[in-house]
Amino acid sequence: MINEQRLVQSFLELVQIDSPSGDEQAIAECVAEKFRALGAQVKIDALYNVLARVPGRGVKQDAKPLFLNAHTDNVAPARGIKPIVAGGQIASDGTTVLGADDLAGVAAILEAVASFAENNKKHAPLEIAITAQEELGLVGAKGLDLDFQAKEGIVLDAGGPVGGIVLASPTHNLIEIIIKGKAAHSARPEGSINALKIAAAAIAKTKLGKLDRDSTCNFGIVRAGTARNIVPDKVEIVGEVRSRNTRKLDAHTRAMKRVFDQVVRGTGAKMEFRVTRAYNRYEFKKSDRLVQRVAKALKQLGRTPRYEMTMGGSDANIWNAKGIKTVVVSVGYEEIHTTSEYLPVAELVKAAELVEALASI
Ligand SMILES: [Zn+2]
């Protein structure tokens, strides 16, 4: 049985350990210790990912292992989180995020393991990856050397009430453009090449925002210039293209490059246009075996599955690429990445129950 009080206590303890992305040692050690105390075999790697194996019990002890994942790192402001429990919800004091993204996922997994241990209830073997630096670009998951046997599982890292199953996520291209012109004193501009003006013209011609049903595009950072009276000779543009359709992604990325090529041509400026793949898409049908398994567990808890598509990435993109089939499920948190982030206690309990149900059906 999921013990609400123990679960809430463990969540409150976790969020009060500072764990901004890149500073996960303390929380990794705490999480590892908790898994060890529950009888798991535990490892911490150099990135402070925690890997835990829990042997199966009863008739399910020889079942195929179930993969479970959540991440420990929080987005800023994440130091000195003071959680407040009131009215059936947990929130921060308003000066930081709450850290339910994704310590709610971590706490739910820990509670399910604790409940199994306490009741000696039947369940499949569990292979658990608690990752670090997810928010920095899935860094922990990408760097993780997985030696798990599990072929499928879930990532507890989506918002909204428990019931949500993410069926599709995009491929993400990171774009870095550098335009190099020629500097000069602004009062003697003859012979200079203003890289900023060229960049501005190219940006103005590029289609941004929602490009089609599956695709988005953005320029997030432009860096240029050194002084008021110097013609800028270098501009750096940081952007991205995402699409749930790889063909469209390639077409949009090529179209962007064409616009920049055309604008730069004949100006005397030079351009570097770099495209890096951040992660690859995945898509599941409702009829998929794993999706059906998660839906069945949700129905056991009295929840109706809610099928969702996202334009965001998560560790699931990495697991799916590494050969562990995973879908992301909602764990109840709301308004993440803001200081208004909150978590209904009832949803945290449901998230733990979902892990329990999934491992025992
Ligand atoms: Zn997250």
mmCIF file of C-alpha atoms and ligand atoms in Angstrom:
data_model
loop_
_atom_site.group_PDB
_atom_site.id
_atom_site.type_symbol
_atom_site.label_atom_id
_atom_site.label_comp_id
_atom_site.label_asym_id
_atom_site.label_seq_id
_atom_site.Cartn_x
_atom_site.Cartn_y
_atom_site.Cartn_z
ATOM 1 C CA MET A 1 0.000 0.000 0.000
ATOM 2 C CA ILE A 2 1.191 3.461 -0.879
ATOM 3 C CA ASN A 3 1.731 5.352 2.362
ATOM 4 C CA GLU A 4 0.741 8.954 1.725
ATOM 5 C CA GLN A 5 2.486 10.352 4.770
ATOM 6 C CA ARG A 6 5.778 8.590 4.030
ATOM 7 C CA LEU A 7 5.556 9.621 0.371
ATOM 8 C CA VAL A 8 4.964 13.295 1.186
ATOM 9 C CA GLN A 9 7.773 13.266 3.779
ATOM 10 C CA SER A 10 10.188 11.775 1.297
ATOM 11 C CA PHE A 11 9.178 14.312 -1.381
ATOM 12 C CA LEU A 12 9.638 17.204 1.089
ATOM 13 C CA GLU A 13 13.038 15.862 2.092
ATOM 14 C CA LEU A 14 14.169 15.561 -1.531
ATOM 15 C CA VAL A 15 13.159 19.060 -2.637
ATOM 16 C CA GLN A 16 14.996 20.567 0.329
ATOM 17 C CA ILE A 17 18.307 19.187 -0.916
ATOM 18 C CA ASP A 18 19.633 21.778 -3.370
ATOM 19 C CA SER A 19 19.845 20.118 -6.773
ATOM 20 C CA PRO A 20 20.118 22.672 -9.554
ATOM 21 C CA SER A 21 21.242 21.122 -12.848
ATOM 22 C CA GLY A 22 24.929 20.265 -12.668
ATOM 23 C CA ASP A 23 24.995 20.093 -8.863
ATOM 24 C CA GLU A 24 23.385 16.718 -8.178
ATOM 25 C CA GLN A 25 25.949 14.967 -5.979
ATOM 26 C CA ALA A 26 24.125 15.487 -2.663
ATOM 27 C CA ILE A 27 20.727 14.452 -3.978
ATOM 28 C CA ALA A 28 22.191 11.477 -5.868
ATOM 29 C CA GLU A 29 23.787 10.229 -2.636
ATOM 30 C CA CYS A 30 20.525 10.681 -0.734
ATOM 31 C CA VAL A 31 18.473 8.868 -3.392
ATOM 32 C CA ALA A 32 21.063 6.063 -3.626
ATOM 33 C CA GLU A 33 20.982 5.624 0.150
ATOM 34 C CA LYS A 34 17.186 5.414 0.148
ATOM 35 C CA PHE A 35 17.209 2.738 -2.572
ATOM 36 C CA ARG A 36 19.948 0.807 -0.731
ATOM 37 C CA ALA A 37 17.912 0.867 2.472
ATOM 38 C CA LEU A 38 15.039 -0.704 0.499
ATOM 39 C CA GLY A 39 17.235 -3.591 -0.609
ATOM 40 C CA ALA A 40 18.160 -2.377 -4.096
ATOM 41 C CA GLN A 41 21.517 -2.846 -5.780
ATOM 42 C CA VAL A 42 22.725 0.707 -6.402
ATOM 43 C CA LYS A 43 25.388 2.499 -8.445
ATOM 44 C CA ILE A 44 26.175 6.187 -8.898
ATOM 45 C CA ASP A 45 28.069 7.152 -12.073
ATOM 46 C CA ALA A 46 30.399 10.094 -12.728
ATOM 47 C CA LEU A 47 27.510 12.331 -13.829
ATOM 48 C CA TYR A 48 25.606 11.519 -10.606
ATOM 49 C CA ASN A 49 23.040 9.366 -12.337
ATOM 50 C CA VAL A 50 21.727 6.790 -9.843
ATOM 51 C CA LEU A 51 21.094 3.263 -11.120
ATOM 52 C CA ALA A 52 19.098 0.908 -8.945
ATOM 53 C CA ARG A 53 18.014 -2.669 -9.456
ATOM 54 C CA VAL A 54 15.235 -4.162 -7.362
ATOM 55 C CA PRO A 55 14.744 -7.933 -7.693
ATOM 56 C CA GLY A 56 11.221 -9.109 -8.512
ATOM 57 C CA ARG A 57 8.989 -10.764 -5.926
ATOM 58 C CA GLY A 58 6.568 -13.664 -5.840
ATOM 59 C CA VAL A 59 5.107 -15.005 -9.078
ATOM 60 C CA LYS A 60 6.490 -11.959 -10.927
ATOM 61 C CA GLN A 61 10.077 -12.456 -9.816
ATOM 62 C CA ASP A 62 11.159 -13.906 -13.151
ATOM 63 C CA ALA A 63 9.071 -11.493 -15.236
ATOM 64 C CA LYS A 64 10.822 -9.146 -17.663
ATOM 65 C CA PRO A 65 12.262 -6.162 -15.785
ATOM 66 C CA LEU A 66 10.366 -2.884 -15.886
ATOM 67 C CA PHE A 67 12.385 0.266 -16.591
ATOM 68 C CA LEU A 68 11.604 3.354 -14.488
ATOM 69 C CA ASN A 69 13.085 6.825 -14.870
ATOM 70 C CA ALA A 70 12.839 10.294 -13.325
ATOM 71 C CA HIS A 71 15.398 13.086 -12.956
ATOM 72 C CA THR A 72 16.855 14.818 -9.897
ATOM 73 C CA ASP A 73 17.861 18.210 -11.268
ATOM 74 C CA ASN A 74 15.764 21.368 -10.983
ATOM 75 C CA VAL A 75 15.646 24.527 -13.080
ATOM 76 C CA ALA A 76 16.518 27.869 -11.455
ATOM 77 C CA PRO A 77 15.691 29.387 -9.038
ATOM 78 C CA ALA A 78 16.239 26.121 -7.211
ATOM 79 C CA ARG A 79 18.407 26.809 -4.151
ATOM 80 C CA GLY A 80 16.847 26.907 -0.693
ATOM 81 C CA ILE A 81 13.450 25.473 -1.685
ATOM 82 C CA LYS A 82 10.987 25.779 1.226
ATOM 83 C CA PRO A 83 8.007 23.565 0.428
ATOM 84 C CA ILE A 84 4.672 24.477 1.948
ATOM 85 C CA VAL A 85 1.902 21.894 2.345
ATOM 86 C CA ALA A 86 -1.554 23.460 2.470
ATOM 87 C CA GLY A 87 -5.005 22.674 1.147
ATOM 88 C CA GLY A 88 -3.987 19.311 -0.249
ATOM 89 C CA GLN A 89 -1.201 20.837 -2.341
ATOM 90 C CA ILE A 90 2.536 21.350 -2.055
ATOM 91 C CA ALA A 91 4.047 24.599 -3.332
ATOM 92 C CA SER A 92 7.244 26.566 -2.774
ATOM 93 C CA ASP A 93 7.270 29.793 -0.752
ATOM 94 C CA GLY A 94 7.145 31.676 -4.057
ATOM 95 C CA THR A 95 10.849 32.520 -4.255
ATOM 96 C CA THR A 96 11.947 29.287 -5.965
ATOM 97 C CA VAL A 97 10.527 26.516 -8.105
ATOM 98 C CA LEU A 98 9.056 23.603 -6.131
ATOM 99 C CA GLY A 99 11.174 20.932 -7.790
ATOM 100 C CA ALA A 100 8.225 18.566 -8.319
ATOM 101 C CA ASP A 101 9.681 18.459 -11.850
ATOM 102 C CA ASP A 102 10.980 15.947 -11.372
ATOM 103 C CA LEU A 103 11.392 14.977 -7.718
ATOM 104 C CA ALA A 104 7.723 13.998 -7.698
ATOM 105 C CA GLY A 105 8.743 11.251 -10.131
ATOM 106 C CA VAL A 106 11.684 10.229 -7.945
ATOM 107 C CA ALA A 107 9.543 10.193 -4.779
ATOM 108 C CA ALA A 108 6.799 8.167 -6.515
ATOM 109 C CA ILE A 109 9.290 5.492 -7.609
ATOM 110 C CA LEU A 110 10.861 5.346 -4.118
ATOM 111 C CA GLU A 111 7.456 4.981 -2.484
ATOM 112 C CA ALA A 112 6.402 2.167 -4.823
ATOM 113 C CA VAL A 113 9.637 0.305 -3.994
ATOM 114 C CA ALA A 114 9.069 0.930 -0.272
ATOM 115 C CA SER A 115 5.504 -0.354 -0.529
ATOM 116 C CA PHE A 116 6.634 -3.552 -2.293
ATOM 117 C CA ALA A 117 9.324 -4.156 0.320
ATOM 118 C CA GLU A 118 6.949 -3.557 3.203
ATOM 119 C CA ASN A 119 4.171 -5.821 1.961
ATOM 120 C CA ASN A 120 6.363 -8.352 0.174
ATOM 121 C CA LYS A 121 3.934 -7.922 -2.722
ATOM 122 C CA LYS A 122 4.488 -9.577 -6.106
ATOM 123 C CA HIS A 123 6.133 -7.365 -8.715
ATOM 124 C CA ALA A 124 8.417 -7.576 -11.743
ATOM 125 C CA PRO A 125 12.122 -6.794 -11.305
ATOM 126 C CA LEU A 126 12.689 -3.028 -11.475
ATOM 127 C CA GLU A 127 15.556 -1.321 -13.281
ATOM 128 C CA ILE A 128 15.612 2.296 -12.240
ATOM 129 C CA ALA A 129 17.589 5.198 -13.706
ATOM 130 C CA ILE A 130 17.419 8.445 -11.734
ATOM 131 C CA THR A 131 19.173 10.876 -14.033
ATOM 132 C CA ALA A 132 21.037 14.158 -13.591
ATOM 133 C CA GLN A 133 21.234 17.272 -15.823
ATOM 134 C CA GLU A 134 18.027 16.464 -17.695
ATOM 135 C CA GLU A 135 17.086 20.118 -17.898
ATOM 136 C CA LEU A 136 20.428 20.997 -19.513
ATOM 137 C CA GLY A 137 19.626 18.859 -22.559
ATOM 138 C CA LEU A 138 19.186 15.262 -21.362
ATOM 139 C CA VAL A 139 22.879 15.232 -20.439
ATOM 140 C CA GLY A 140 22.700 12.540 -17.753
ATOM 141 C CA ALA A 141 20.654 10.154 -19.909
ATOM 142 C CA LYS A 142 22.909 10.693 -22.927
ATOM 143 C CA GLY A 143 26.031 9.996 -20.865
ATOM 144 C CA LEU A 144 24.621 6.989 -19.060
ATOM 145 C CA ASP A 145 26.210 3.638 -19.736
ATOM 146 C CA LEU A 146 23.132 1.422 -19.411
ATOM 147 C CA ASP A 147 23.604 -2.261 -18.719
ATOM 148 C CA PHE A 148 19.934 -2.912 -17.980
ATOM 149 C CA GLN A 149 17.989 -5.911 -19.295
ATOM 150 C CA ALA A 150 14.657 -4.051 -19.407
ATOM 151 C CA LYS A 151 13.172 -3.514 -22.837
ATOM 152 C CA GLU A 152 10.339 -1.211 -21.830
ATOM 153 C CA GLY A 153 9.191 1.166 -19.145
ATOM 154 C CA ILE A 154 8.071 4.655 -18.252
ATOM 155 C CA VAL A 155 9.509 8.082 -17.625
ATOM 156 C CA LEU A 156 7.693 9.880 -14.809
ATOM 157 C CA ASP A 157 8.173 13.406 -16.074
ATOM 158 C CA ALA A 158 5.081 15.033 -17.563
ATOM 159 C CA GLY A 159 2.720 17.595 -16.064
ATOM 160 C CA GLY A 160 -0.996 17.436 -15.452
ATOM 161 C CA PRO A 161 -3.071 14.955 -13.476
ATOM 162 C CA VAL A 162 -1.984 11.319 -13.479
ATOM 163 C CA GLY A 163 -3.519 9.739 -16.589
ATOM 164 C CA GLY A 164 -1.487 11.530 -19.247
ATOM 165 C CA ILE A 165 0.577 9.372 -21.616
ATOM 166 C CA VAL A 166 2.846 11.136 -24.105
ATOM 167 C CA LEU A 167 2.578 9.325 -27.432
ATOM 168 C CA ALA A 168 4.823 11.505 -29.581
ATOM 169 C CA SER A 169 7.816 13.784 -29.198
ATOM 170 C CA PRO A 170 9.799 15.646 -31.877
ATOM 171 C CA THR A 171 13.307 15.502 -33.258
ATOM 172 C CA HIS A 172 15.224 18.598 -32.249
ATOM 173 C CA ASN A 173 17.910 20.388 -34.263
ATOM 174 C CA LEU A 174 20.135 22.911 -32.486
ATOM 175 C CA ILE A 175 21.200 25.705 -34.835
ATOM 176 C CA GLU A 176 24.282 27.874 -34.428
ATOM 177 C CA ILE A 177 24.974 30.532 -37.036
ATOM 178 C CA ILE A 178 28.044 32.745 -37.055
ATOM 179 C CA ILE A 179 28.282 35.609 -39.520
ATOM 180 C CA LYS A 180 31.667 37.261 -39.853
ATOM 181 C CA GLY A 181 31.977 40.692 -41.478
ATOM 182 C CA LYS A 182 34.662 43.344 -41.167
ATOM 183 C CA ALA A 183 34.996 45.857 -38.332
ATOM 184 C CA ALA A 184 35.750 49.567 -38.669
ATOM 185 C CA HIS A 185 35.342 52.763 -36.705
ATOM 186 C CA SER A 186 31.738 53.871 -37.101
ATOM 187 C CA ALA A 187 32.894 57.283 -38.303
ATOM 188 C CA ARG A 188 35.086 55.719 -40.994
ATOM 189 C CA PRO A 189 32.855 52.861 -42.165
ATOM 190 C CA GLU A 190 34.290 52.613 -45.665
ATOM 191 C CA GLY A 191 35.316 49.022 -46.383
ATOM 192 C CA SER A 192 33.573 47.585 -43.310
ATOM 193 C CA ILE A 193 31.041 44.766 -43.450
ATOM 194 C CA ASN A 194 28.281 45.106 -40.863
ATOM 195 C CA ALA A 195 27.559 41.526 -39.756
ATOM 196 C CA LEU A 196 24.639 42.661 -37.604
ATOM 197 C CA LYS A 197 22.798 44.225 -40.535
ATOM 198 C CA ILE A 198 23.234 41.044 -42.578
ATOM 199 C CA ALA A 199 22.037 38.891 -39.669
ATOM 200 C CA ALA A 200 19.009 41.127 -39.134
ATOM 201 C CA ALA A 201 18.038 40.838 -42.798
ATOM 202 C CA ALA A 202 18.359 37.053 -42.705
ATOM 203 C CA ILE A 203 16.415 36.735 -39.441
ATOM 204 C CA ALA A 204 13.641 38.940 -40.858
ATOM 205 C CA LYS A 205 13.332 36.624 -43.872
ATOM 206 C CA THR A 206 13.254 33.389 -41.837
ATOM 207 C CA LYS A 207 9.921 31.804 -40.973
ATOM 208 C CA LEU A 208 9.711 31.497 -37.182
ATOM 209 C CA GLY A 209 7.222 30.154 -34.665
ATOM 210 C CA LYS A 210 4.764 27.396 -35.565
ATOM 211 C CA LEU A 211 5.722 26.249 -39.064
ATOM 212 C CA ASP A 212 3.162 23.487 -39.479
ATOM 213 C CA ARG A 213 1.226 20.983 -37.366
ATOM 214 C CA ASP A 214 4.412 19.124 -36.371
ATOM 215 C CA SER A 215 7.113 21.796 -36.471
ATOM 216 C CA THR A 216 8.363 24.911 -34.690
ATOM 217 C CA CYS A 217 11.361 27.181 -35.149
ATOM 218 C CA ASN A 218 12.983 29.819 -32.942
ATOM 219 C CA PHE A 219 15.971 32.124 -32.632
ATOM 220 C CA GLY A 220 16.585 32.521 -28.918
ATOM 221 C CA ILE A 221 19.889 34.383 -28.641
ATOM 222 C CA VAL A 222 21.674 36.936 -30.832
ATOM 223 C CA ARG A 223 25.098 38.099 -29.722
ATOM 224 C CA ALA A 224 26.828 40.907 -31.574
ATOM 225 C CA GLY A 225 28.889 44.015 -31.232
ATOM 226 C CA THR A 226 31.551 45.361 -28.919
ATOM 227 C CA ALA A 227 30.973 49.117 -28.789
ATOM 228 C CA ARG A 228 28.665 51.887 -29.979
ATOM 229 C CA ASN A 229 31.265 53.250 -32.350
ATOM 230 C CA ILE A 230 32.460 50.000 -33.914
ATOM 231 C CA VAL A 231 30.829 48.388 -36.948
ATOM 232 C CA PRO A 232 30.012 44.868 -35.661
ATOM 233 C CA ASP A 233 32.124 42.259 -37.417
ATOM 234 C CA LYS A 234 30.651 39.158 -35.799
ATOM 235 C CA VAL A 235 27.158 37.916 -34.989
ATOM 236 C CA GLU A 236 26.267 34.683 -33.316
ATOM 237 C CA ILE A 237 22.699 33.426 -33.573
ATOM 238 C CA VAL A 238 21.466 30.541 -31.436
ATOM 239 C CA GLY A 239 18.286 28.868 -32.595
ATOM 240 C CA GLU A 240 16.423 25.619 -33.049
ATOM 241 C CA VAL A 241 14.026 23.707 -35.244
ATOM 242 C CA ARG A 242 11.802 20.921 -33.922
ATOM 243 C CA SER A 243 9.469 18.587 -35.730
ATOM 244 C CA ARG A 244 7.674 15.342 -35.032
ATOM 245 C CA ASN A 245 8.234 14.592 -38.707
ATOM 246 C CA THR A 246 11.890 14.136 -39.678
ATOM 247 C CA ARG A 247 11.262 14.938 -43.346
ATOM 248 C CA LYS A 248 9.670 18.273 -42.408
ATOM 249 C CA LEU A 249 12.470 18.942 -39.932
ATOM 250 C CA ASP A 250 15.097 18.500 -42.631
ATOM 251 C CA ALA A 251 13.130 20.651 -45.068
ATOM 252 C CA HIS A 252 12.687 23.501 -42.548
ATOM 253 C CA THR A 253 16.348 23.354 -41.533
ATOM 254 C CA ARG A 254 17.442 23.461 -45.191
ATOM 255 C CA ALA A 255 15.041 26.345 -45.899
ATOM 256 C CA MET A 256 16.565 28.332 -43.040
ATOM 257 C CA LYS A 257 20.056 27.739 -44.361
ATOM 258 C CA ARG A 258 18.958 28.786 -47.883
ATOM 259 C CA VAL A 259 17.648 32.122 -46.575
ATOM 260 C CA PHE A 260 20.920 32.823 -44.764
ATOM 261 C CA ASP A 261 23.007 31.736 -47.789
ATOM 262 C CA GLN A 262 21.041 34.061 -50.054
ATOM 263 C CA VAL A 263 21.307 37.061 -47.745
ATOM 264 C CA VAL A 264 25.016 36.590 -47.028
ATOM 265 C CA ARG A 265 25.927 35.998 -50.689
ATOM 266 C CA GLY A 266 27.647 38.988 -52.295
ATOM 267 C CA THR A 267 28.116 40.898 -49.030
ATOM 268 C CA GLY A 268 31.691 39.799 -48.486
ATOM 269 C CA ALA A 269 30.738 38.291 -45.103
ATOM 270 C CA LYS A 270 31.450 34.677 -44.227
ATOM 271 C CA MET A 271 29.012 32.348 -42.550
ATOM 272 C CA GLU A 272 29.173 29.176 -40.488
ATOM 273 C CA PHE A 273 25.863 27.343 -40.208
ATOM 274 C CA ARG A 274 26.008 24.466 -37.713
ATOM 275 C CA VAL A 275 23.227 21.960 -37.117
ATOM 276 C CA THR A 276 23.459 19.556 -34.189
ATOM 277 C CA ARG A 277 20.884 16.874 -33.458
ATOM 278 C CA ALA A 278 19.830 17.221 -29.791
ATOM 279 C CA TYR A 279 17.626 14.130 -29.761
ATOM 280 C CA ASN A 280 15.424 12.034 -31.999
ATOM 281 C CA ARG A 281 11.674 11.742 -32.184
ATOM 282 C CA TYR A 282 9.483 8.883 -31.096
ATOM 283 C CA GLU A 283 5.861 8.070 -31.707
ATOM 284 C CA PHE A 284 3.609 5.335 -30.392
ATOM 285 C CA LYS A 285 0.147 4.251 -31.426
ATOM 286 C CA LYS A 286 -2.572 3.822 -28.803
ATOM 287 C CA SER A 287 -2.588 0.155 -29.773
ATOM 288 C CA ASP A 288 1.100 -0.249 -28.860
ATOM 289 C CA ARG A 289 1.684 -2.972 -26.260
ATOM 290 C CA LEU A 290 3.485 -0.680 -23.788
ATOM 291 C CA VAL A 291 0.866 2.068 -24.178
ATOM 292 C CA GLN A 292 -1.868 -0.513 -23.547
ATOM 293 C CA ARG A 293 -0.026 -1.765 -20.462
ATOM 294 C CA VAL A 294 0.204 1.751 -19.015
ATOM 295 C CA ALA A 295 -3.447 2.423 -19.929
ATOM 296 C CA LYS A 296 -4.482 -0.771 -18.153
ATOM 297 C CA ALA A 297 -2.582 0.234 -14.999
ATOM 298 C CA LEU A 298 -4.205 3.693 -15.104
ATOM 299 C CA LYS A 299 -7.676 2.165 -15.417
ATOM 300 C CA GLN A 300 -6.926 0.009 -12.357
ATOM 301 C CA LEU A 301 -6.409 3.272 -10.443
ATOM 302 C CA GLY A 302 -9.689 4.640 -11.729
ATOM 303 C CA ARG A 303 -8.045 7.040 -14.173
ATOM 304 C CA THR A 304 -8.947 7.409 -17.834
ATOM 305 C CA PRO A 305 -5.826 7.521 -20.018
ATOM 306 C CA ARG A 306 -5.267 10.891 -21.693
ATOM 307 C CA TYR A 307 -3.173 10.636 -24.853
ATOM 308 C CA GLU A 308 -0.897 13.580 -25.547
ATOM 309 C CA MET A 309 1.569 14.807 -28.142
ATOM 310 C CA THR A 310 4.401 17.069 -27.068
ATOM 311 C CA MET A 311 6.832 19.428 -28.771
ATOM 312 C CA GLY A 312 9.312 18.892 -25.943
ATOM 313 C CA GLY A 313 12.047 16.365 -25.374
ATOM 314 C CA SER A 314 12.687 14.257 -22.307
ATOM 315 C CA ASP A 315 14.950 11.426 -21.262
ATOM 316 C CA ALA A 316 12.438 9.140 -23.045
ATOM 317 C CA ASN A 317 13.841 10.329 -26.392
ATOM 318 C CA ILE A 318 17.229 8.995 -25.307
ATOM 319 C CA TRP A 319 15.928 5.682 -23.939
ATOM 320 C CA ASN A 320 13.891 5.029 -27.080
ATOM 321 C CA ALA A 321 16.992 5.706 -29.186
ATOM 322 C CA LYS A 322 19.028 3.377 -26.938
ATOM 323 C CA GLY A 323 16.525 0.548 -27.395
ATOM 324 C CA ILE A 324 14.436 0.786 -24.234
ATOM 325 C CA LYS A 325 10.899 1.510 -25.291
ATOM 326 C CA THR A 326 9.523 4.226 -22.996
ATOM 327 C CA VAL A 327 6.575 6.584 -22.771
ATOM 328 C CA VAL A 328 6.365 9.619 -20.520
ATOM 329 C CA VAL A 329 3.537 9.723 -17.992
ATOM 330 C CA SER A 330 2.036 12.596 -16.004
ATOM 331 C CA VAL A 331 2.964 12.816 -12.330
ATOM 332 C CA GLY A 332 0.617 15.619 -11.315
ATOM 333 C CA TYR A 333 2.801 18.714 -11.175
ATOM 334 C CA GLU A 334 1.553 22.033 -12.573
ATOM 335 C CA GLU A 335 3.126 25.319 -13.726
ATOM 336 C CA ILE A 336 6.618 23.871 -13.886
ATOM 337 C CA HIS A 337 9.687 26.023 -14.492
ATOM 338 C CA THR A 338 8.018 28.872 -12.583
ATOM 339 C CA THR A 339 7.970 29.910 -8.930
ATOM 340 C CA SER A 340 4.220 29.087 -8.949
ATOM 341 C CA GLU A 341 4.926 25.373 -9.495
ATOM 342 C CA TYR A 342 2.724 23.154 -7.328
ATOM 343 C CA LEU A 343 1.806 19.527 -6.807
ATOM 344 C CA PRO A 344 -1.537 18.168 -5.544
ATOM 345 C CA VAL A 345 -0.800 15.514 -2.891
ATOM 346 C CA ALA A 346 -3.523 13.237 -4.323
ATOM 347 C CA GLU A 347 -1.714 13.221 -7.703
ATOM 348 C CA LEU A 348 1.618 12.355 -6.097
ATOM 349 C CA VAL A 349 -0.122 9.393 -4.437
ATOM 350 C CA LYS A 350 -1.658 8.343 -7.793
ATOM 351 C CA ALA A 351 1.762 8.546 -9.462
ATOM 352 C CA ALA A 352 3.198 6.131 -6.881
ATOM 353 C CA GLU A 353 0.157 3.882 -7.310
ATOM 354 C CA LEU A 354 0.732 3.903 -11.066
ATOM 355 C CA VAL A 355 4.286 2.592 -10.612
ATOM 356 C CA GLU A 356 2.991 -0.060 -8.242
ATOM 357 C CA ALA A 357 0.187 -1.126 -10.591
ATOM 358 C CA LEU A 358 2.431 -1.178 -13.646
ATOM 359 C CA ALA A 359 5.018 -3.405 -11.943
ATOM 360 C CA SER A 360 2.435 -5.864 -10.684
ATOM 361 C CA ILE A 361 0.165 -6.397 -13.732
HETATM 362 ZN ZN ZN B 1 11.388 17.324 -15.955
#
